[in-house]
Coordinates of C-alpha atoms in Angstrom, one line a residue:
Chain A
M16 CA -4.1 2.8 -11.8
A17 CA -3.5 3.2 -8.1
D18 CA -1.7 6.3 -7.0
A19 CA 1.8 5.6 -5.7
V20 CA 1.0 7.3 -2.4
L21 CA -1.5 4.6 -1.6
F22 CA 1.4 2.0 -1.4
E23 CA 3.3 4.2 1.0
F24 CA 0.4 4.6 3.3
L25 CA -0.4 0.9 3.1
H26 CA 3.2 0.0 3.7
T27 CA 3.4 2.2 6.8
E28 CA 0.3 0.7 8.2
M29 CA 1.5 -2.8 7.5
V30 CA 4.7 -2.1 9.4
A31 CA 2.7 -0.7 12.4
E32 CA 0.3 -3.7 12.3
L33 CA 2.9 -6.4 12.1
W34 CA 4.8 -4.8 14.9
A35 CA 1.8 -4.4 17.1
Q36 CA 1.1 -8.1 16.8
D37 CA 4.3 -9.0 18.4
P38 CA 3.2 -10.8 21.6
D39 CA 6.5 -10.1 23.3
P40 CA 6.3 -6.6 24.7
D41 CA 10.0 -6.5 24.9
P42 CA 11.0 -7.2 21.4
G43 CA 14.1 -9.2 21.7
P44 CA 16.0 -10.3 18.7
G45 CA 13.7 -13.3 18.2
G46 CA 10.5 -11.3 18.1
Q47 CA 12.0 -8.7 15.9
K48 CA 13.3 -11.2 13.5
M49 CA 9.9 -12.8 13.1
S50 CA 8.1 -9.6 12.2
L51 CA 10.8 -8.6 9.9
S52 CA 10.7 -12.0 8.1
V53 CA 6.9 -11.8 7.7
L54 CA 7.3 -8.4 6.0
E55 CA 10.2 -9.7 3.9
G56 CA 8.1 -12.7 2.9
M57 CA 5.3 -10.5 1.7
G58 CA 7.7 -8.3 -0.2
F59 CA 9.1 -11.5 -1.8
R60 CA 5.7 -12.5 -3.2
V61 CA 5.1 -9.0 -4.5
G62 CA 8.5 -8.8 -6.1
Q63 CA 8.1 -12.2 -7.7
A64 CA 4.7 -11.3 -9.1
M65 CA 5.9 -7.9 -10.4
A66 CA 8.8 -9.5 -12.3
E67 CA 6.5 -12.2 -13.7
R68 CA 4.4 -9.5 -15.3
L69 CA 7.2 -8.1 -17.3
P70 CA 7.2 -8.6 -21.1
R71 CA 9.3 -11.5 -22.3
E72 CA 12.0 -9.4 -24.0
T73 CA 12.8 -7.7 -20.8
L74 CA 13.7 -11.0 -19.2
A75 CA 16.5 -11.9 -21.6
F76 CA 19.5 -10.6 -19.7
R77 CA 23.0 -11.3 -20.9
E78 CA 24.7 -11.1 -17.5
E79 CA 24.0 -11.0 -13.8
L80 CA 25.1 -7.4 -13.7
D81 CA 22.5 -6.5 -16.3
V82 CA 19.8 -7.9 -14.0
L83 CA 21.0 -5.8 -11.1
K84 CA 21.1 -2.7 -13.3
F85 CA 17.6 -3.5 -14.3
L86 CA 16.5 -3.6 -10.7
C87 CA 18.2 -0.3 -10.0
K88 CA 16.5 1.4 -12.9
D89 CA 13.3 -0.2 -14.0
L90 CA 12.1 -1.9 -10.9
W91 CA 13.1 1.0 -8.6
V92 CA 11.3 3.5 -10.9
A93 CA 8.2 1.2 -11.0
V94 CA 8.1 0.9 -7.2
F95 CA 9.5 4.3 -6.0
Q96 CA 9.4 6.6 -9.1
K97 CA 13.1 7.1 -8.9
Q98 CA 16.3 5.2 -9.8
M99 CA 18.7 3.8 -7.3
D100 CA 21.5 6.2 -6.7
S101 CA 24.4 3.9 -7.0
L102 CA 25.3 0.2 -7.7
R103 CA 28.6 -1.3 -6.7
T104 CA 29.9 -4.8 -6.9
N105 CA 32.9 -6.9 -6.1
H106 CA 32.3 -8.9 -9.3
Q107 CA 32.1 -12.0 -7.1
G108 CA 28.4 -12.1 -6.5
T109 CA 28.0 -9.3 -4.0
Y110 CA 26.2 -6.1 -4.9
V111 CA 25.6 -2.9 -2.9
L112 CA 22.7 -0.8 -4.0
Q113 CA 22.5 2.6 -2.5
D114 CA 19.5 4.9 -2.3
N115 CA 20.4 8.3 -0.8
S116 CA 16.8 9.3 -0.2
F117 CA 14.8 6.2 0.1
P118 CA 11.1 7.2 -0.2
L119 CA 9.9 4.9 2.6
L120 CA 12.3 6.6 5.0
I121 CA 11.8 10.1 3.9
R122 CA 8.8 10.8 6.1
M123 CA 10.9 10.0 9.2
S124 CA 13.1 12.8 10.2
S125 CA 16.6 12.6 8.7
G126 CA 19.7 11.8 10.6
L127 CA 20.1 9.4 13.5
Q128 CA 17.0 9.9 15.5
Y129 CA 14.9 7.0 14.2
L130 CA 17.8 4.7 13.3
E131 CA 16.4 1.8 15.3
E132 CA 13.1 1.9 13.6
A133 CA 14.5 2.0 10.1
P134 CA 14.9 -1.8 9.6
K135 CA 11.2 -2.3 9.8
F136 CA 10.7 0.0 6.9
L137 CA 13.3 -1.8 4.8
A138 CA 12.2 -5.4 5.2
F139 CA 9.4 -5.4 2.7
T140 CA 11.6 -3.8 0.1
C141 CA 14.4 -6.3 0.6
G142 CA 11.7 -8.9 -0.1
I143 CA 10.7 -7.2 -3.3
L144 CA 14.3 -7.3 -4.5
R145 CA 14.8 -10.9 -3.6
G146 CA 11.5 -11.9 -5.2
A147 CA 12.2 -10.1 -8.4
L148 CA 15.6 -11.7 -8.6
S149 CA 14.0 -15.1 -7.9
T150 CA 11.7 -14.7 -10.9
L151 CA 14.6 -13.7 -13.0
G152 CA 16.4 -16.9 -12.1
I153 CA 18.7 -15.6 -9.4
K154 CA 18.7 -16.9 -5.9
S155 CA 19.9 -14.3 -3.4
L156 CA 20.1 -13.0 0.1
V157 CA 19.1 -9.4 0.5
T158 CA 19.7 -7.3 3.6
A159 CA 19.6 -3.6 4.2
S160 CA 21.4 -1.1 6.4
V161 CA 20.9 2.5 7.3
A162 CA 23.8 4.7 8.3
A163 CA 21.7 7.9 8.5
L164 CA 18.2 8.5 7.3
P165 CA 17.0 8.8 4.6
A166 CA 19.9 7.1 2.9
C167 CA 20.1 3.3 2.9
K168 CA 22.0 0.4 1.3
F169 CA 20.7 -2.9 0.1
Q170 CA 23.1 -5.7 0.0
V171 CA 22.5 -8.4 -2.5
V172 CA 24.5 -11.6 -2.2
I173 CA 24.0 -14.1 -4.9
Q174 CA 23.5 -17.7 -3.7
R175 CA 25.2 -20.1 -5.9
C176 CA 24.0 -23.7 -5.4
Chain B
M7 CA 7.2 18.4 1.0
S8 CA 6.2 17.2 -2.4
R9 CA 7.9 14.6 -4.4
Q10 CA 8.0 15.7 -8.1
T11 CA 7.8 12.5 -10.0
N12 CA 8.2 11.9 -13.6
R13 CA 5.7 9.2 -14.2
G14 CA 5.5 7.7 -17.6
T15 CA 2.7 5.4 -18.5
E16 CA 4.8 2.4 -17.8
S17 CA 5.5 3.3 -14.2
K18 CA 2.0 4.3 -13.5
K19 CA 0.8 0.9 -14.7
M20 CA 3.3 -0.9 -12.4
S21 CA 2.4 1.3 -9.5
S22 CA -1.1 0.1 -9.7
E23 CA 0.1 -3.5 -9.6
L24 CA 2.3 -2.7 -6.7
F25 CA -0.6 -1.6 -4.6
T26 CA -2.9 -4.4 -5.7
L27 CA -0.2 -7.0 -5.2
T28 CA 0.8 -5.6 -1.8
Y29 CA -2.8 -5.5 -0.7
G30 CA -3.2 -9.1 -1.8
A31 CA -0.1 -10.2 0.2
L32 CA -1.5 -8.3 3.2
V33 CA -4.9 -10.0 3.1
T34 CA -3.2 -13.4 2.6
Q35 CA -1.0 -12.7 5.7
L36 CA -4.0 -11.6 7.8
C37 CA -5.9 -14.8 6.9
K38 CA -2.9 -16.7 8.2
D39 CA -2.7 -14.6 11.4
Y40 CA -6.4 -14.6 12.3
E41 CA -8.5 -17.7 12.6
N42 CA -11.7 -16.4 11.2
D43 CA -12.8 -14.1 8.4
E44 CA -14.7 -11.7 10.8
D45 CA -11.4 -10.9 12.5
V46 CA -9.7 -10.3 9.2
N47 CA -12.5 -8.0 8.2
K48 CA -12.2 -6.0 11.4
Q49 CA -8.4 -5.8 11.0
L50 CA -8.7 -4.5 7.4
D51 CA -11.3 -2.0 8.6
K52 CA -9.0 -0.8 11.4
M53 CA -6.0 -0.5 9.1
G54 CA -8.1 1.3 6.6
Y55 CA -9.2 3.7 9.2
N56 CA -5.6 4.5 10.2
I57 CA -4.8 5.1 6.6
G58 CA -7.9 7.2 6.0
V59 CA -7.1 9.6 8.8
R60 CA -3.8 10.4 7.2
L61 CA -4.8 10.1 3.6
I62 CA -7.4 12.9 3.9
E63 CA -4.5 15.4 4.4
D64 CA -2.9 14.2 1.2
F65 CA -6.2 14.4 -0.5
L66 CA -7.0 17.9 0.7
A67 CA -3.6 19.2 -0.2
R68 CA -3.7 17.8 -3.8
S69 CA -7.3 18.2 -4.7
N70 CA -8.1 21.8 -3.8
V71 CA -11.7 20.9 -3.0
G72 CA -13.5 23.2 -0.7
R73 CA -15.7 22.3 2.2
C74 CA -18.7 20.2 1.2
H75 CA -22.1 21.7 2.2
D76 CA -24.1 18.5 2.2
F77 CA -23.8 14.8 1.8
R78 CA -24.6 15.0 -1.9
E79 CA -21.5 17.1 -2.5
T80 CA -19.5 14.8 -0.3
A81 CA -20.7 11.8 -2.5
D82 CA -19.6 13.6 -5.6
V83 CA -16.2 14.5 -4.2
I84 CA -15.6 10.9 -3.1
A85 CA -16.6 9.3 -6.4
K86 CA -15.4 11.8 -8.9
V87 CA -12.3 13.2 -7.2
A88 CA -11.0 10.9 -4.5
F89 CA -11.6 7.5 -6.1
K90 CA -10.3 8.9 -9.4
M91 CA -7.2 10.3 -7.8
Y92 CA -6.2 7.3 -5.8
L93 CA -7.6 4.3 -7.7
G94 CA -8.1 5.7 -11.2
I95 CA -11.8 4.8 -11.3
T96 CA -15.0 6.8 -10.9
P97 CA -17.7 4.9 -9.2
G98 CA -21.3 5.6 -9.9
I99 CA -23.5 7.2 -7.2
T100 CA -27.0 5.7 -6.9
N101 CA -29.8 4.7 -4.5
W102 CA -30.1 7.8 -2.5
S103 CA -32.3 7.4 0.5
P104 CA -35.3 9.8 0.6
A105 CA -33.7 11.7 3.5
G106 CA -30.5 12.1 1.6
D107 CA -28.4 10.4 4.2
E108 CA -27.5 7.2 2.4
F109 CA -26.2 6.4 -1.0
S110 CA -24.4 3.7 -2.9
L111 CA -21.0 3.7 -4.7
I112 CA -21.1 1.4 -7.6
L113 CA -17.7 0.1 -8.7
E114 CA -17.9 -1.7 -12.0
N115 CA -14.4 -2.9 -11.6
N116 CA -12.4 -2.8 -8.4
P117 CA -8.7 -2.5 -8.9
L118 CA -8.0 -4.2 -5.6
V119 CA -9.3 -7.5 -6.9
D120 CA -7.4 -7.9 -10.1
F121 CA -6.4 -11.5 -10.4
V122 CA -8.0 -12.3 -7.1
E123 CA -10.3 -15.3 -6.4
L124 CA -11.8 -16.1 -3.0
P125 CA -11.1 -19.6 -2.0
D126 CA -14.2 -21.5 -0.8
N127 CA -13.3 -21.5 2.9
H128 CA -13.3 -17.7 3.0
S129 CA -16.8 -16.9 2.1
S130 CA -17.3 -14.3 4.8
L131 CA -14.2 -12.4 4.0
I132 CA -14.8 -8.9 2.8
Y133 CA -11.7 -8.7 0.7
S134 CA -11.7 -5.0 0.0
N135 CA -12.8 -4.0 3.5
L136 CA -9.8 -1.7 3.8
L137 CA -11.7 0.8 1.6
C138 CA -14.6 1.0 4.1
G139 CA -12.1 1.9 6.8
V140 CA -10.4 4.5 4.7
L141 CA -13.7 6.2 3.9
R142 CA -14.7 6.2 7.5
G143 CA -11.4 7.5 8.8
A144 CA -11.0 10.2 6.1
L145 CA -14.5 11.5 6.6
E146 CA -14.2 11.5 10.4
M147 CA -11.3 14.0 9.9
V148 CA -13.6 16.3 8.1
Q149 CA -16.2 16.1 10.9
M150 CA -18.5 13.4 9.4
A151 CA -19.3 10.2 11.2
V152 CA -20.3 7.7 8.5
E153 CA -20.8 4.0 8.1
A154 CA -19.4 2.3 5.0
K155 CA -20.0 -1.3 4.1
F156 CA -20.0 -3.6 1.1
V157 CA -23.4 -4.8 0.0
Q158 CA -22.4 -6.3 -3.3
D159 CA -19.1 -7.8 -4.3
T160 CA -17.9 -9.1 -7.7
L161 CA -15.6 -11.4 -5.8
K162 CA -18.7 -13.2 -4.4
G163 CA -20.4 -13.5 -7.8
D164 CA -22.3 -10.2 -7.8
G165 CA -22.5 -8.2 -11.0
V166 CA -21.0 -5.1 -9.5
T167 CA -19.3 -4.1 -6.3
E168 CA -21.5 -1.8 -4.2
I169 CA -20.4 0.2 -1.1
R170 CA -23.3 1.6 0.9
M171 CA -22.5 4.9 2.6
R172 CA -24.6 6.1 5.5
F173 CA -24.3 9.5 7.2
I174 CA -24.6 9.1 11.0
R175 CA -23.9 12.6 12.3
R176 CA -21.8 15.6 12.2
I177 CA -18.9 15.6 14.6
E178 CA -18.8 18.8 16.5
D179 CA -15.2 18.8 17.5
N180 CA -12.9 21.2 19.2
L181 CA -11.1 22.6 16.2
P182 CA -7.8 24.5 16.7
A183 CA -8.3 28.2 16.6
G184 CA -8.0 29.6 13.1
E185 CA -9.5 26.7 11.3
E186 CA -13.1 27.0 10.2

């Protein structure tokens, strides 16, 4: 049983490492996007695998909203030892998940000082959400935004084929 | 700043998978980014070192262990307190050198490698090399220069996983006034 703090330390180091690898010293939108998508891709595989390990009964959801509630409660507790603070939806496939004190942002000072850095710390988690949804049969696009640390919002848009 | 968490058995179990799965995703990504295993090993060691120099603070804050007086005490603390706290396992300590400056940590099972198999074209990869970096970084922060390396690995078919720890020297550093 690995201690939760190990994940935090590893995640921080991964963000630093993937950013350092960026060959472009002036990270324009292109460079940033690549690093973010690598992190997101890694999170996706982790989210996929975590959801695959859930017991069968858990996977029988009646509705899409139940899946999102599950992510806000069970998945968030499993990953961050807390529940998501709020879940809103327009009932047309868009969900906004809000965490008022997102653990991966807490170590950075609160407010607006490190706003620019925040997306790097959210990419992996967006991937976890998208990966878990994928295993649960839902294709989605997950983005995150930060108004003021350590609060952040994850936007899940269901992709209907 | 402590985060009081209410961890039931369920979430503890998933936490372990989270770290293991994330680590696996990281190693996979590094294997894509670097052309050969040696570079991946170095990168894992470097990342582990960066983690170790910060992890030690968390460890000292949570474990309440005092200063170790010799390498034997250090070995005990590493195996029985640190590994237990962070990875939930207690490696055995064996193979002390006569001078008391080298020992082995024996891990019967390594949580990092759950569900992991090394593909054939990565025979030089030291999958768990992050651990060596963590040990090296953490101990450096408590004034010990050490070398840590894997000498046996269950991923490579060995019966156990063995990390060899070697004390190099004490680091006489300028400590801030007020610290012993």
